[in-house]
Amino acid sequence: MSYTGWILLTASLVGLTCGIVGTFLILRRMAMMADAISHSVLLGIVVAYLITRQLSGGHMLIGSIAAGLLTALLVQFLHSRGVAHDASIGVVFTTLFAAGVILIATQVGNAHLDVKHALMGEITFVPWNTVDVPWIGAVPQATLLLFIVLLIVLTVILALYKEWKITSFDPALAASLGLPVALMHYLFMTLVSVTTVASFDAVGAIMVVAMLITPAAAAYLWTERLSVMLLLSCAFGVLAAVAGYYIAVLLDTSISGSMAFAAGLVFIVSFLVSPTSGVLARRFRAPAIAEEQGR
């Protein structure tokens, strides 16, 4: 595959995985948790590096998952003690992210780990860091990791699809039916953490947040069916990834930033023209409704 092909495939895998996870974030009204976890995993990455002094390996994934779960636990703890949910998120993620930044500045030294890389990523370097896969050949490490994470996310979501649906739309009903609501919440936070760290090195925190929230929010404007929303969210994520790459090439600017910008454009178009919730659709329906009521 060509250099451009690997970049597009990697970005598309980010769009697919984040599209699936982001759908449930939107339905659970936990959009800000995506921002919190995508920033707080920096602390997990830095701590894992300080322990092992290696920038790649399973320890990075473990450290990031631990940081993501720590974020979820601390947010839930503060909220249970009377702190507003949004305030809990703001306090926890800014504190953990700041701790990661301080550790980078004071402890990491000359390693290729910096705040700019964490925020924006560098997807142009992805095709150069490869691993040999049997029967396939050299595959970018980030692409392989994202593919594995996509399979994990799909397996967990499909295996517990009915449970995810009930706990997302009506947690009280799920609890009355005996479903382990708390366990599924932390399992979901684990999926968010795994998805975030798999995307982190390639595209950075900014695009992770954009891909987790914006395609799913756009899909939510088009349909009220979960299955359709999942498909649309994935499609919008891939569309934003591909369109963003060519916008970056055209303007000679940041690829990750352009992909986040493209995701925003997808949302704006959906906000304007979606048949159920779009501004234009509501505007054209208003005279017809008024005429119908006049009769």
Short mmCIF file of C-alpha atoms in Angstrom, two decimals:
data_model
loop_
_atom_site.label_atom_id
_atom_site.label_comp_id
_atom_site.label_asym_id
_atom_site.label_seq_id
_atom_site.Cartn_x
_atom_site.Cartn_y
_atom_site.Cartn_z
CA MET A 1 0.00 0.00 0.00
CA SER A 2 1.15 3.54 -0.72
CA TYR A 3 2.25 6.08 1.88
CA THR A 4 -1.00 8.03 1.42
CA GLY A 5 -3.02 4.82 1.59
CA TRP A 6 -1.62 3.92 5.02
CA ILE A 7 -2.42 7.40 6.35
CA LEU A 8 -5.98 7.23 5.03
CA LEU A 9 -6.47 3.70 6.36
CA THR A 10 -5.15 4.66 9.80
CA ALA A 11 -7.35 7.75 9.98
CA SER A 12 -10.37 5.76 8.77
CA LEU A 13 -9.82 3.17 11.51
CA VAL A 14 -9.80 6.03 14.02
CA GLY A 15 -13.07 7.27 12.52
CA LEU A 16 -14.69 3.82 12.67
CA THR A 17 -13.64 2.97 16.22
CA CYS A 18 -14.39 6.42 17.62
CA GLY A 19 -17.69 6.46 15.73
CA ILE A 20 -18.88 3.32 17.51
CA VAL A 21 -17.74 4.36 20.98
CA GLY A 22 -18.83 7.96 20.45
CA THR A 23 -22.41 6.90 19.69
CA PHE A 24 -22.80 5.50 23.19
CA LEU A 25 -21.04 8.53 24.70
CA ILE A 26 -23.66 10.78 23.10
CA LEU A 27 -26.57 8.56 24.13
CA ARG A 28 -25.26 8.36 27.70
CA ARG A 29 -24.78 12.15 27.76
CA MET A 30 -21.12 11.70 28.57
CA ALA A 31 -19.57 13.73 25.76
CA MET A 32 -17.26 15.61 28.11
CA MET A 33 -15.88 12.32 29.43
CA ALA A 34 -14.28 11.85 26.01
CA ASP A 35 -12.40 15.11 26.46
CA ALA A 36 -11.46 14.16 30.02
CA ILE A 37 -10.13 10.70 29.20
CA SER A 38 -8.35 11.78 26.00
CA HIS A 39 -6.34 14.28 28.05
CA SER A 40 -5.87 12.32 31.27
CA VAL A 41 -4.39 9.29 29.45
CA LEU A 42 -1.32 11.48 28.97
CA LEU A 43 -0.55 10.90 32.65
CA GLY A 44 -0.82 7.13 32.18
CA ILE A 45 1.49 7.23 29.16
CA VAL A 46 4.10 9.30 30.98
CA VAL A 47 4.01 7.12 34.11
CA ALA A 48 4.32 3.96 31.99
CA TYR A 49 7.34 5.47 30.23
CA LEU A 50 8.98 6.52 33.50
CA ILE A 51 8.62 2.96 34.82
CA THR A 52 9.86 1.14 31.70
CA ARG A 53 11.84 3.84 29.82
CA GLN A 54 10.30 2.54 26.58
CA LEU A 55 7.95 4.46 24.29
CA SER A 56 6.23 1.43 22.78
CA GLY A 57 4.76 -1.77 24.09
CA GLY A 58 1.80 -3.11 26.02
CA HIS A 59 2.73 -1.13 29.12
CA MET A 60 1.64 2.07 27.34
CA LEU A 61 -1.82 0.59 26.77
CA ILE A 62 -2.05 -0.61 30.37
CA GLY A 63 -0.99 2.79 31.73
CA SER A 64 -3.50 4.61 29.55
CA ILE A 65 -6.36 2.30 30.50
CA ALA A 66 -5.47 2.78 34.17
CA ALA A 67 -5.50 6.57 33.73
CA GLY A 68 -8.84 6.43 31.94
CA LEU A 69 -10.41 4.30 34.65
CA LEU A 70 -8.90 6.54 37.33
CA THR A 71 -10.57 9.51 35.65
CA ALA A 72 -13.95 7.75 35.60
CA LEU A 73 -13.61 6.67 39.25
CA LEU A 74 -12.60 10.13 40.47
CA VAL A 75 -15.40 11.82 38.52
CA GLN A 76 -17.94 9.38 39.94
CA PHE A 77 -16.52 9.80 43.46
CA LEU A 78 -16.74 13.60 43.38
CA HIS A 79 -20.21 13.50 41.84
CA SER A 80 -21.44 11.11 44.55
CA ARG A 81 -20.16 13.59 47.14
CA GLY A 82 -22.35 16.39 45.80
CA VAL A 83 -20.08 18.01 43.19
CA ALA A 84 -21.85 18.75 39.89
CA HIS A 85 -21.02 16.21 37.18
CA ASP A 86 -19.55 18.71 34.71
CA ALA A 87 -17.54 20.35 37.48
CA SER A 88 -16.21 16.94 38.54
CA ILE A 89 -15.06 16.24 35.00
CA GLY A 90 -13.39 19.65 34.72
CA VAL A 91 -11.51 19.32 37.99
CA VAL A 92 -10.33 15.74 37.41
CA PHE A 93 -9.16 15.93 33.82
CA THR A 94 -7.39 19.29 34.13
CA THR A 95 -5.58 18.09 37.26
CA LEU A 96 -4.48 14.77 35.75
CA PHE A 97 -3.51 16.36 32.43
CA ALA A 98 -1.50 19.05 34.24
CA ALA A 99 0.27 16.34 36.23
CA GLY A 100 1.21 14.63 32.96
CA VAL A 101 2.51 17.90 31.48
CA ILE A 102 4.62 18.57 34.59
CA LEU A 103 6.11 15.07 34.46
CA ILE A 104 6.98 15.51 30.79
CA ALA A 105 8.67 18.84 31.49
CA THR A 106 10.62 17.67 34.54
CA GLN A 107 11.22 13.92 34.15
CA VAL A 108 11.03 12.76 30.55
CA GLY A 109 14.08 14.62 29.21
CA ASN A 110 15.06 13.98 25.60
CA ALA A 111 12.57 11.23 24.81
CA HIS A 112 10.19 11.79 21.89
CA LEU A 113 7.29 12.62 24.17
CA ASP A 114 6.03 16.18 24.32
CA VAL A 115 2.83 18.12 24.85
CA LYS A 116 2.49 19.21 21.21
CA HIS A 117 2.80 15.60 20.04
CA ALA A 118 0.22 14.55 22.63
CA LEU A 119 -2.29 17.18 21.56
CA MET A 120 -1.91 17.07 17.77
CA GLY A 121 -0.26 13.70 17.07
CA GLU A 122 1.75 13.13 13.91
CA ILE A 123 -0.07 10.85 11.52
CA THR A 124 2.50 11.51 8.77
CA PHE A 125 5.03 9.40 10.73
CA VAL A 126 2.67 6.41 11.05
CA PRO A 127 3.74 4.56 7.85
CA TRP A 128 7.41 4.58 8.91
CA ASN A 129 7.05 2.65 12.18
CA THR A 130 6.18 -0.84 10.95
CA VAL A 131 5.92 -4.41 12.23
CA ASP A 132 5.99 -7.63 10.20
CA VAL A 133 2.66 -9.47 10.09
CA PRO A 134 2.61 -13.09 8.80
CA TRP A 135 1.19 -13.44 5.26
CA ILE A 136 0.77 -9.66 5.00
CA GLY A 137 4.22 -8.13 5.42
CA ALA A 138 5.18 -4.78 6.89
CA VAL A 139 2.24 -2.98 8.49
CA PRO A 140 2.39 0.33 10.40
CA GLN A 141 2.28 -0.40 14.12
CA ALA A 142 -0.40 2.23 14.80
CA THR A 143 -2.60 0.83 12.02
CA LEU A 144 -2.32 -2.71 13.37
CA LEU A 145 -3.14 -1.55 16.91
CA LEU A 146 -6.17 0.40 15.71
CA PHE A 147 -7.41 -2.62 13.74
CA ILE A 148 -7.11 -4.86 16.81
CA VAL A 149 -8.90 -2.30 18.98
CA LEU A 150 -11.68 -1.99 16.37
CA LEU A 151 -12.20 -5.76 16.52
CA ILE A 152 -12.28 -5.66 20.34
CA VAL A 153 -14.79 -2.79 20.38
CA LEU A 154 -17.02 -4.49 17.79
CA THR A 155 -16.92 -7.78 19.70
CA VAL A 156 -17.83 -6.21 23.05
CA ILE A 157 -20.58 -4.00 21.58
CA LEU A 158 -22.19 -6.79 19.52
CA ALA A 159 -21.92 -9.39 22.29
CA LEU A 160 -23.76 -7.12 24.75
CA TYR A 161 -25.80 -5.08 22.26
CA LYS A 162 -29.15 -5.36 24.08
CA GLU A 163 -27.51 -4.58 27.41
CA TRP A 164 -25.75 -1.51 26.00
CA LYS A 165 -29.03 -0.36 24.48
CA ILE A 166 -30.99 -0.64 27.74
CA THR A 167 -28.29 0.87 29.98
CA SER A 168 -27.80 3.77 27.56
CA PHE A 169 -31.46 4.72 27.15
CA ASP A 170 -32.85 3.81 30.58
CA PRO A 171 -30.31 2.98 33.34
CA ALA A 172 -33.10 2.77 35.96
CA LEU A 173 -34.93 0.11 33.94
CA ALA A 174 -31.65 -1.75 33.42
CA ALA A 175 -31.01 -1.78 37.16
CA SER A 176 -34.55 -3.02 37.87
CA LEU A 177 -33.98 -5.86 35.41
CA GLY A 178 -30.89 -6.90 37.34
CA LEU A 179 -28.31 -5.74 34.79
CA PRO A 180 -24.90 -4.78 36.27
CA VAL A 181 -25.17 -1.09 35.40
CA ALA A 182 -22.05 -0.02 37.31
CA LEU A 183 -19.96 -2.85 35.84
CA MET A 184 -21.06 -1.97 32.31
CA HIS A 185 -20.28 1.69 32.98
CA TYR A 186 -16.68 0.89 33.85
CA LEU A 187 -16.43 -1.61 31.00
CA PHE A 188 -17.51 1.18 28.70
CA MET A 189 -14.96 3.54 30.23
CA THR A 190 -12.36 0.86 29.49
CA LEU A 191 -13.45 0.82 25.84
CA VAL A 192 -13.18 4.61 25.72
CA SER A 193 -9.69 4.46 27.23
CA VAL A 194 -8.50 1.73 24.85
CA THR A 195 -9.92 3.59 21.85
CA THR A 196 -8.32 6.83 23.00
CA VAL A 197 -4.84 5.44 23.50
CA ALA A 198 -4.93 3.49 20.23
CA SER A 199 -5.69 6.76 18.43
CA PHE A 200 -3.52 8.95 20.64
CA ASP A 201 -0.09 8.44 19.08
CA ALA A 202 -1.29 8.82 15.50
CA VAL A 203 -3.69 11.73 15.72
CA GLY A 204 -3.34 13.28 19.19
CA ALA A 205 -5.92 14.29 21.78
CA ILE A 206 -7.61 16.98 19.68
CA MET A 207 -8.66 14.65 16.87
CA VAL A 208 -9.61 11.88 19.31
CA VAL A 209 -12.13 14.22 20.95
CA ALA A 210 -13.37 15.41 17.55
CA MET A 211 -13.83 11.86 16.25
CA LEU A 212 -15.44 10.57 19.44
CA ILE A 213 -18.06 13.32 19.61
CA THR A 214 -18.70 15.09 16.30
CA PRO A 215 -19.60 12.20 13.93
CA ALA A 216 -21.88 10.65 16.56
CA ALA A 217 -23.52 14.01 17.28
CA ALA A 218 -24.11 14.47 13.55
CA ALA A 219 -25.55 10.96 13.23
CA TYR A 220 -27.90 11.67 16.14
CA LEU A 221 -29.50 14.43 14.04
CA TRP A 222 -30.40 11.99 11.26
CA THR A 223 -32.05 9.09 13.07
CA GLU A 224 -33.56 7.81 16.29
CA ARG A 225 -32.59 4.15 15.68
CA LEU A 226 -29.43 2.97 17.42
CA SER A 227 -28.29 0.63 14.63
CA VAL A 228 -28.65 3.35 11.98
CA MET A 229 -26.94 5.88 14.24
CA LEU A 230 -23.96 3.54 14.67
CA LEU A 231 -23.62 3.08 10.91
CA LEU A 232 -23.96 6.80 10.20
CA SER A 233 -21.48 7.71 12.93
CA CYS A 234 -18.88 5.34 11.45
CA ALA A 235 -19.55 6.64 7.93
CA PHE A 236 -19.22 10.28 9.05
CA GLY A 237 -15.99 9.44 10.88
CA VAL A 238 -14.44 7.90 7.77
CA LEU A 239 -15.71 10.77 5.61
CA ALA A 240 -14.14 13.32 7.95
CA ALA A 241 -10.84 11.41 7.96
CA VAL A 242 -10.59 11.21 4.16
CA ALA A 243 -11.87 14.72 3.47
CA GLY A 244 -9.63 16.16 6.19
CA TYR A 245 -6.55 14.60 4.66
CA TYR A 246 -7.18 16.18 1.27
CA ILE A 247 -8.01 19.53 2.88
CA ALA A 248 -4.63 19.37 4.65
CA VAL A 249 -2.85 18.55 1.39
CA LEU A 250 -4.63 21.40 -0.39
CA LEU A 251 -3.87 23.97 2.31
CA ASP A 252 -0.50 22.50 3.40
CA THR A 253 -1.51 22.40 7.04
CA SER A 254 -1.96 19.97 9.97
CA ILE A 255 -3.58 16.70 8.90
CA SER A 256 -5.12 15.96 12.30
CA GLY A 257 -6.41 19.51 12.62
CA SER A 258 -7.94 19.34 9.14
CA MET A 259 -9.65 16.05 9.95
CA ALA A 260 -11.16 17.59 13.09
CA PHE A 261 -12.25 20.57 10.96
CA ALA A 262 -13.83 18.23 8.40
CA ALA A 263 -15.74 16.50 11.18
CA GLY A 264 -17.08 19.91 12.20
CA LEU A 265 -18.21 20.55 8.62
CA VAL A 266 -20.07 17.22 8.60
CA PHE A 267 -21.90 18.26 11.76
CA ILE A 268 -22.79 21.69 10.35
CA VAL A 269 -24.24 20.14 7.19
CA SER A 270 -26.21 17.64 9.29
CA PHE A 271 -27.44 20.43 11.56
CA LEU A 272 -28.74 22.30 8.52
CA VAL A 273 -30.21 19.61 6.26
CA SER A 274 -31.03 16.50 8.31
CA PRO A 275 -34.68 15.56 7.57
CA THR A 276 -35.79 15.23 11.20
CA SER A 277 -33.81 17.79 13.19
CA GLY A 278 -32.26 20.05 10.56
CA VAL A 279 -32.80 23.79 10.69
CA LEU A 280 -33.97 23.94 7.07
CA ALA A 281 -36.31 20.95 7.50
CA ARG A 282 -37.96 22.54 10.54
CA ARG A 283 -38.26 25.85 8.72
CA PHE A 284 -40.01 24.29 5.71
CA ARG A 285 -42.26 22.18 7.95
CA ALA A 286 -43.44 25.14 10.03
CA PRO A 287 -45.75 26.68 7.35
CA ALA A 288 -47.24 23.27 6.59
CA ILE A 289 -47.93 22.64 10.28
CA ALA A 290 -49.47 26.10 10.67
CA GLU A 291 -51.66 25.53 7.63
CA GLU A 292 -52.75 22.15 8.93
CA GLN A 293 -53.66 23.62 12.29
CA GLY A 294 -55.59 26.43 10.57
CA ARG A 295 -57.88 23.88 9.03
#
